[in-house]
């Protein structure tokens, strides 16, 4: 028997938190309310979405059943608080205006062009045919245009664009797929595309701008193009001379460049893609994915010289689509900056700083409020690994079970910096900020902290930083928490923070056995750690084992010159006379006088800090096998060793010894000195590390294994370690959504402070 529409028996108030703004959540609720004939309203608020619904119990139950099953693609529900309230009797369902109470709703990330919008863009009958800023409730910019929360058009950089009547109608209609799509616009009312010459003059607009820019690219020139979170420098990825010129001008000798493809079918002709990788490439986040080259690849060799992988991604804005359609070839797309300074977001800055790199700029007049680089992901043995968490994913948020009493700020490491905040029932990690080198980068770091405090309206009373006194983030935190500030400062060891970062992702609160294989991080004893096995929980840790130490002769210089590390390691094991007689590539890279000078520095311990870093051991092995003597980018020796190992795929390994706490490299190095084939050395070296992890893990069978630190970005090593852990049925955790490198440090720092606080509070 059908119930009358007016018959209601219960009214609920629901408070839903999570990613529920700017993702089409209100129209979704509206449509459900229509379907189940509910009365009431839905309202966006600073702390999430509030809903009141009234109906008979059967309809309400149907609504609750459907609520979490059919969520819009970008939405994420963290909690639903449900409360019965008195009946109101008012009829109909409405979407009401935002109330501005608090600021704890999560920031939505930028999303790639959706298929519905893409279809409209390619439809000559559609009023947005070829419109470069087409978007809807399911796609388009978010984070990069938000000035303040809640996420409503007046709080975005779309505010200056007044909607035309047609757009306004779509925006206001809850049944339209552009209902409350904040960046909604069209040819009539939206931003415009502009091509600028190097003097900043407007030389073309719209279609003509795209045509002219694509002609320049076809002619082998580089140009700057405004993306979602910043500018890219692009050139024809199939033109060797063009790519080489870009490298030369950007002073980027051999670090691999990312390539942007129009779609998956074009990409598949050049690179090998698994099912999982395809899904990742075409996901709404559209990250850069590291993929193996095919034999028939037509990309210029200079895109990724000397290695068999390319970082590839698919067009994620309508503008990229239109440009690549015109070009009919993939383009190199590298962040518009010089050597790791922040990505540029303003055409004026591009012209002022990078005019030597480009011939023209493709700009538009919607401001980028927050810079956001492209995200970088990789698959190893089906494990998804994050190397850079930014556009599409960030800000990354995790919900907490208990409310935090005091807001906490974690300021991260110095390289690949991110910051993280805990407040209310949330943990939030910023997108990749970058290396804190130079004034601009440090300013960017400070600005991000200020922005996030404003977003969430918080003033942290606890700040966590790395122990390293030289880190810019450390110095900033120390200054802020100096006497009289009433801010508590916690200094946390780098590799313990790596461990905690993984624990935070998996919400672990037990004892773990963490393998932290890393570059260098400041150790508790003042030496530079980086080959550590820690027994840790959320409050404390113990250093169980570490790599045998050696001296980084020349300090920072050693980090860039693997041959210095190799020589230092030889000094630990052999006499100078023995070393003089050796004919391995590391020794041959120096003359006799240089070796003696280095030895003096080593003996006198002048500017030669002790280190236990596995990252540096990779450098030494790369040098001893003649693969690389001087680095042109960070991580090069690891990539080169991986490259060599892939050509051999030997499963044997070198002997190694655990001498108490110390993981000795004596026999490993002795064997390497006897071997001439770099492929064999590379494979056996990484197999040895794998074997070592398993042997150590087997000594502590009661604890799950954690892998963390930059060294595990090595695909060859990580694949082997994962398969060995599986074979031996060892329980393990590897960071996936958080960066496995120093990008994850901030989250680890935050997790520690949360548990420290908890202990205090209880
Ligand atoms: Zn769309
Ligand atoms: Zn319009
Ligand atoms: Fe690190």
XYZ file of N, CA and C in Angstrom, residues 101-267:
501
model
N 30.863 28.473 9.827
C 31.140 28.300 11.255
C 32.609 28.012 11.532
N 33.051 26.806 11.315
C 34.472 26.529 11.512
C 35.076 26.119 10.171
N 36.311 25.695 10.168
C 37.006 25.507 8.894
C 37.583 24.113 8.723
N 36.945 23.107 9.238
C 37.642 21.820 9.263
C 37.314 20.889 8.102
N 36.600 21.359 7.111
C 36.352 20.462 5.992
C 37.623 20.309 5.151
N 37.829 19.100 4.701
C 39.052 18.816 3.946
C 39.042 19.530 2.598
N 40.232 19.902 2.157
C 40.376 20.553 0.858
C 40.306 19.516 -0.249
N 39.461 19.734 -1.258
C 39.449 18.778 -2.361
C 40.650 18.989 -3.289
N 41.131 17.906 -3.891
C 42.284 17.983 -4.797
C 41.811 18.315 -6.214
N 42.728 18.747 -7.056
C 42.424 19.012 -8.467
C 42.159 17.691 -9.188
N 41.221 17.720 -10.129
C 40.821 16.494 -10.806
C 40.903 16.659 -12.324
N 41.322 15.583 -12.997
C 41.475 15.621 -14.453
C 40.117 15.690 -15.155
N 40.134 16.196 -16.363
C 38.961 16.267 -17.239
C 38.210 14.923 -17.231
N 36.899 14.959 -17.015
C 36.132 13.707 -16.990
C 35.655 13.353 -18.405
N 35.174 12.126 -18.569
C 34.817 11.677 -19.925
C 33.577 12.402 -20.447
N 32.636 12.764 -19.552
C 31.437 13.486 -20.002
C 31.819 14.859 -20.563
N 32.721 15.547 -19.866
C 33.155 16.860 -20.344
C 33.983 16.718 -21.622
N 34.799 15.664 -21.676
C 35.614 15.442 -22.874
C 34.713 15.240 -24.096
N 33.632 14.472 -23.906
C 32.692 14.230 -25.005
C 32.053 15.546 -25.457
N 31.657 16.378 -24.499
C 31.062 17.676 -24.851
C 32.067 18.558 -25.598
N 33.310 18.507 -25.119
C 34.350 19.343 -25.726
C 34.580 18.955 -27.197
N 34.359 17.661 -27.501
C 34.581 17.190 -28.868
C 33.312 17.196 -29.722
N 32.228 17.739 -29.178
C 30.959 17.744 -29.899
C 30.700 19.125 -30.519
N 30.749 19.222 -31.870
C 30.594 20.527 -32.540
C 29.261 21.209 -32.226
N 28.282 20.409 -31.792
C 26.966 20.979 -31.486
C 26.928 21.597 -30.087
N 27.873 21.221 -29.262
C 27.833 21.675 -27.868
C 28.313 23.111 -27.738
N 27.730 23.841 -26.795
C 28.126 25.247 -26.662
C 29.538 25.389 -26.055
N 30.076 24.309 -25.554
C 31.459 24.350 -25.062
C 32.406 23.565 -25.986
N 32.052 23.438 -27.245
C 32.912 22.752 -28.207
C 34.297 23.402 -28.199
N 35.321 22.586 -27.963
C 36.720 23.041 -27.921
C 36.992 24.114 -26.863
N 36.146 24.147 -25.847
C 36.349 25.155 -24.807
C 37.461 24.684 -23.847
N 38.558 25.420 -23.726
C 39.724 24.919 -22.972
C 39.546 24.900 -21.449
N 38.418 25.411 -20.945
C 38.234 25.422 -19.482
C 36.976 24.689 -19.059
N 36.536 23.765 -19.900
C 35.335 22.994 -19.593
C 35.558 22.176 -18.312
N 34.552 22.122 -17.456
C 34.624 21.315 -16.229
C 33.219 21.060 -15.726
N 33.101 20.224 -14.714
C 31.796 19.952 -14.121
C 31.990 19.613 -12.652
N 30.934 19.133 -12.009
C 31.015 18.801 -10.590
C 32.006 17.664 -10.338
N 32.236 16.810 -11.348
C 33.137 15.672 -11.169
C 34.566 15.956 -11.620
N 34.837 17.123 -12.193
C 36.187 17.343 -12.701
C 36.589 18.808 -12.666
N 37.863 19.046 -12.889
C 38.357 20.417 -12.963
C 39.223 20.807 -11.777
N 39.653 22.071 -11.779
C 40.541 22.517 -10.709
C 39.793 22.656 -9.383
N 40.448 22.442 -8.293
C 39.883 22.598 -6.949
C 40.931 23.294 -6.069
N 41.847 22.453 -5.537
C 42.876 22.940 -4.609
C 43.621 24.160 -5.156
N 43.971 24.089 -6.434
C 44.808 25.142 -7.012
C 44.093 26.491 -7.100
N 42.756 26.514 -6.969
C 42.039 27.790 -7.086
C 41.365 28.250 -5.788
N 41.455 27.437 -4.743
C 40.771 27.792 -3.484
C 41.562 28.836 -2.695
N 40.876 29.915 -2.302
C 41.525 30.927 -1.467
C 41.204 30.717 -0.005
N 39.980 30.317 0.263
C 39.612 30.021 1.638
C 38.431 29.048 1.655
N 38.239 28.376 2.770
C 37.123 27.434 2.892
C 35.911 28.168 3.457
N 34.665 27.780 3.276
C 34.294 26.604 2.492
C 34.493 26.829 0.989
N 34.516 25.712 0.264
C 34.776 25.767 -1.164
C 33.521 26.238 -1.893
N 33.454 27.533 -2.130
C 32.361 28.147 -2.869
C 32.994 29.129 -3.839
N 32.316 29.366 -4.949
C 32.919 30.213 -5.997
C 33.518 31.535 -5.490
N 32.838 32.282 -4.613
C 33.441 33.550 -4.169
C 34.767 33.361 -3.428
N 35.020 32.155 -2.943
C 36.272 31.877 -2.236
C 37.335 31.263 -3.140
N 37.111 31.343 -4.459
C 38.095 30.793 -5.395
C 38.574 31.897 -6.340
N 39.589 31.563 -7.122
C 40.084 32.552 -8.088
C 39.149 32.660 -9.302
N 37.991 31.958 -9.267
C 36.964 32.137 -10.295
C 36.030 33.287 -9.925
N 36.191 33.817 -8.721
C 35.293 34.882 -8.243
C 35.160 36.065 -9.215
N 36.268 36.528 -9.844
C 36.123 37.692 -10.739
C 35.306 37.407 -12.003
N 35.095 36.130 -12.332
C 34.347 35.809 -13.551
C 32.861 35.686 -13.215
N 32.078 36.636 -13.706
C 30.639 36.617 -13.426
C 29.957 35.655 -14.394
N 29.199 34.716 -13.837
C 28.553 33.716 -14.690
C 27.538 34.341 -15.631
N 27.516 33.832 -16.872
C 26.495 34.260 -17.819
C 25.180 33.571 -17.427
N 24.035 34.040 -17.906
C 22.759 33.448 -17.495
C 22.691 31.934 -17.735
N 23.246 31.477 -18.849
C 23.174 30.039 -19.147
C 23.982 29.226 -18.144
N 25.187 29.668 -17.841
C 26.013 28.972 -16.856
C 25.345 29.035 -15.482
N 24.814 30.200 -15.145
C 24.156 30.379 -13.852
C 23.000 29.382 -13.697
N 22.266 29.177 -14.791
C 21.132 28.250 -14.757
C 21.620 26.826 -14.462
N 22.710 26.433 -15.132
C 23.275 25.093 -14.889
C 23.755 24.984 -13.440
N 24.395 26.051 -12.994
C 24.969 26.095 -11.641
C 23.886 25.943 -10.567
N 22.697 26.507 -10.854
C 21.618 26.524 -9.862
C 20.715 25.299 -9.906
N 20.854 24.486 -10.945
C 19.924 23.369 -11.118
C 20.474 22.087 -10.481
N 19.866 21.632 -9.389
C 20.395 20.448 -8.686
C 20.399 19.191 -9.544
N 19.620 19.180 -10.635
C 19.613 17.992 -11.477
C 20.638 18.107 -12.615
N 21.307 19.245 -12.722
C 22.311 19.437 -13.773
C 23.669 18.920 -13.297
N 24.455 18.347 -14.214
C 25.750 17.809 -13.772
C 26.782 18.903 -13.485
N 26.389 20.155 -13.674
C 27.265 21.267 -13.284
C 26.694 22.041 -12.107
N 25.763 21.411 -11.397
C 25.201 22.069 -10.231
C 26.327 22.383 -9.235
N 26.467 23.634 -8.922
C 27.500 24.091 -7.985
C 28.908 23.635 -8.356
N 29.173 23.466 -9.646
C 30.552 23.239 -10.086
C 31.208 24.618 -9.991
N 32.021 24.821 -8.977
C 32.503 26.186 -8.695
C 33.273 26.819 -9.861
N 34.091 26.077 -10.596
C 34.807 26.734 -11.715
C 33.999 26.765 -13.018
N 32.700 26.506 -12.968
C 31.866 26.490 -14.189
C 32.080 27.777 -14.991
N 32.147 27.616 -16.310
C 32.282 28.785 -17.182
C 32.054 28.354 -18.627
N 32.027 29.332 -19.529
C 31.902 29.039 -20.956
C 32.585 30.158 -21.736
N 32.494 30.085 -23.074
C 33.113 31.126 -23.905
C 32.636 32.522 -23.507
N 31.345 32.591 -23.093
C 30.719 33.867 -22.759
C 31.327 34.517 -21.522
N 31.587 33.677 -20.507
C 31.831 34.256 -19.184
C 33.139 33.809 -18.536
N 33.857 32.860 -19.127
C 35.000 32.271 -18.428
C 36.335 32.906 -18.744
N 37.384 32.301 -18.246
C 38.744 32.779 -18.512
C 39.059 32.691 -20.004
N 40.037 33.455 -20.445
C 40.441 33.319 -21.841
C 41.897 32.910 -21.967
N 42.126 32.252 -23.095
C 43.437 31.723 -23.403
C 44.234 32.797 -24.133
N 45.497 32.978 -23.730
C 46.311 34.028 -24.330
C 47.694 33.501 -24.651
N 48.179 33.835 -25.822
C 49.566 33.519 -26.138
C 50.372 34.808 -25.973
N 51.463 34.699 -25.199
C 52.314 35.864 -24.955
C 53.657 35.681 -25.636
N 54.205 36.772 -26.179
C 55.587 36.691 -26.666
C 56.512 36.998 -25.484
N 57.810 36.982 -25.727
C 58.748 37.103 -24.609
C 58.739 38.488 -23.965
N 58.111 39.452 -24.632
C 57.967 40.779 -24.019
C 56.669 40.876 -23.224
N 55.874 39.806 -23.257
C 54.620 39.817 -22.513
C 53.458 40.367 -23.322
N 53.671 40.626 -24.626
C 52.570 41.108 -25.476
C 51.629 39.959 -25.819
N 50.329 40.267 -25.878
C 49.354 39.270 -26.326
C 49.478 39.137 -27.830
N 49.859 37.970 -28.311
C 50.010 37.829 -29.756
C 48.878 37.018 -30.384
N 48.177 36.233 -29.569
C 47.040 35.483 -30.110
C 46.138 35.056 -28.968
N 44.899 34.677 -29.319
C 43.932 34.231 -28.324
C 43.279 32.936 -28.780
N 42.664 32.246 -27.843
C 41.823 31.079 -28.144
C 42.460 30.077 -29.089
N 41.660 29.630 -30.071
C 42.088 28.660 -31.077
C 43.392 29.030 -31.765
N 43.502 30.312 -32.091
C 44.685 30.791 -32.799
C 45.921 30.634 -31.912
N 45.768 30.888 -30.617
C 46.885 30.727 -29.676
C 47.350 29.272 -29.660
N 46.398 28.342 -29.611
C 46.749 26.913 -29.613
C 47.456 26.537 -30.914
N 46.938 27.041 -32.025
C 47.539 26.727 -33.321
C 48.974 27.248 -33.405
N 49.182 28.475 -32.954
C 50.523 29.068 -33.037
C 51.507 28.380 -32.095
N 51.036 28.072 -30.896
C 51.900 27.385 -29.929
C 52.280 26.007 -30.467
N 51.325 25.321 -31.055
C 51.646 23.978 -31.539
C 52.598 24.048 -32.738
N 52.483 25.096 -33.525
C 53.434 25.247 -34.635
C 54.857 25.441 -34.097
N 54.990 26.256 -33.061
C 56.319 26.460 -32.450
C 56.894 25.132 -31.964
N 56.044 24.323 -31.315
C 56.511 23.025 -30.811
C 56.935 22.128 -31.977
N 56.124 22.114 -33.029
C 56.470 21.306 -34.218
C 57.796 21.762 -34.824
N 58.070 23.062 -34.710
C 59.321 23.609 -35.246
C 60.518 23.355 -34.334
N 60.289 22.610 -33.253
C 61.405 22.236 -32.381
C 61.690 23.242 -31.276
N 60.760 24.163 -31.042
C 60.973 25.158 -29.995
C 60.349 24.697 -28.669
N 60.856 25.285 -27.584
C 60.235 25.062 -26.281
C 59.305 26.219 -25.969
N 58.192 25.913 -25.304
C 57.258 26.960 -24.868
C 56.807 26.660 -23.438
N 56.270 27.677 -22.765
C 55.720 27.477 -21.420
C 54.207 27.405 -21.528
N 53.611 26.443 -20.820
C 52.156 26.274 -20.877
C 51.597 26.210 -19.460
N 50.554 26.964 -19.223
C 49.949 26.977 -17.893
C 49.082 25.739 -17.693
N 49.416 24.959 -16.668
C 48.627 23.765 -16.349
C 47.678 24.080 -15.206
N 47.441 23.103 -14.346
C 46.523 23.313 -13.227
C 47.229 23.956 -12.036
N 48.366 23.371 -11.654
C 49.056 23.857 -10.461
C 50.325 24.626 -10.761
N 50.559 24.938 -12.037
C 51.756 25.684 -12.400
C 52.057 25.534 -13.873
N 53.125 26.191 -14.312
C 53.519 26.122 -15.717
C 54.416 24.913 -15.978
N 54.332 24.393 -17.192
C 55.272 23.392 -17.681
C 56.104 24.029 -18.786
N 57.356 23.585 -18.903
C 58.105 23.884 -20.109
C 57.930 22.658 -20.994
N 57.498 22.859 -22.220
C 57.253 21.702 -23.080
C 57.997 21.820 -24.411
N 58.274 20.657 -24.986
C 58.789 20.620 -26.355
C 58.422 19.278 -26.961
N 58.631 19.128 -28.244
C 58.333 17.892 -28.965
C 59.185 16.748 -28.394
N 58.522 15.739 -27.835
C 59.258 14.645 -27.191
C 59.893 13.703 -28.199
N 59.556 13.862 -29.480
C 60.136 12.972 -30.487
C 61.290 13.656 -31.231
N 61.571 14.901 -30.857
C 62.610 15.675 -31.555
C 63.866 15.768 -30.682
N 64.877 14.974 -31.037
C 66.094 14.875 -30.221
C 66.761 16.245 -30.028
N 66.842 17.018 -31.098
C 67.503 18.328 -30.998
C 66.731 19.247 -30.048
N 65.401 19.204 -30.137
C 64.569 20.058 -29.282
C 64.756 19.687 -27.807
N 64.754 18.389 -27.524
C 64.891 17.932 -26.134
C 66.277 18.295 -25.607
N 67.282 18.118 -26.454
C 68.652 18.453 -26.069
C 68.823 19.929 -25.739
N 68.225 20.775 -26.581
C 68.306 22.217 -26.355
C 67.639 22.578 -25.035
N 66.480 21.983 -24.784
C 65.780 22.235 -23.522
C 66.679 21.863 -22.337
N 67.311 20.703 -22.429
C 68.219 20.253 -21.368
C 69.363 21.247 -21.153
N 69.948 21.631 -22.255
C 71.093 22.537 -22.201
C 70.700 23.841 -21.515
N 69.558 24.408 -21.949
C 69.115 25.689 -21.402
C 68.672 25.575 -19.951
N 68.071 24.442 -19.613
C 67.592 24.264 -18.236
C 68.725 23.780 -17.327
N 69.886 23.582 -17.904
C 71.042 23.036 -17.195
C 70.659 21.753 -16.453
N 69.989 20.908 -17.186
C 69.567 19.637 -16.635
C 70.216 18.567 -17.503
N 71.369 18.099 -17.066
C 72.223 17.270 -17.910
C 71.544 15.970 -18.333
N 71.131 15.161 -17.347
C 70.600 13.861 -17.743
C 69.436 13.362 -16.905
N 68.990 14.143 -15.935
C 67.844 13.715 -15.127
C 66.639 13.493 -16.041
N 65.981 12.322 -15.928
C 64.887 12.015 -16.854
C 63.794 13.092 -16.873
N 63.198 13.303 -18.044
C 62.112 14.278 -18.216
C 60.786 13.530 -18.365
N 59.705 14.135 -17.886
C 58.395 13.492 -18.017
C 57.798 13.792 -19.389
N 56.993 12.841 -19.881
C 56.366 12.999 -21.193
C 54.843 12.935 -21.059
N 54.194 13.910 -21.695
C 52.736 14.004 -21.651
C 52.146 13.470 -22.959
N 51.223 12.508 -22.836
C 50.586 11.901 -24.007
C 49.118 12.298 -24.075
N 48.579 12.269 -25.287
C 47.173 12.641 -25.459
C 46.266 11.590 -24.826
N 46.536 10.335 -25.106
C 45.715 9.278 -24.507
C 46.504 7.981 -24.399
N 45.842 6.988 -23.832
C 46.502 5.717 -23.554
C 46.980 5.011 -24.821
N 46.196 5.125 -25.900
C 46.569 4.388 -27.106
C 47.891 4.916 -27.692
N 48.087 6.219 -27.627
C 49.345 6.797 -28.117
C 50.494 6.356 -27.205
N 50.238 6.404 -25.910
C 51.271 6.055 -24.934
C 51.729 4.605 -25.089
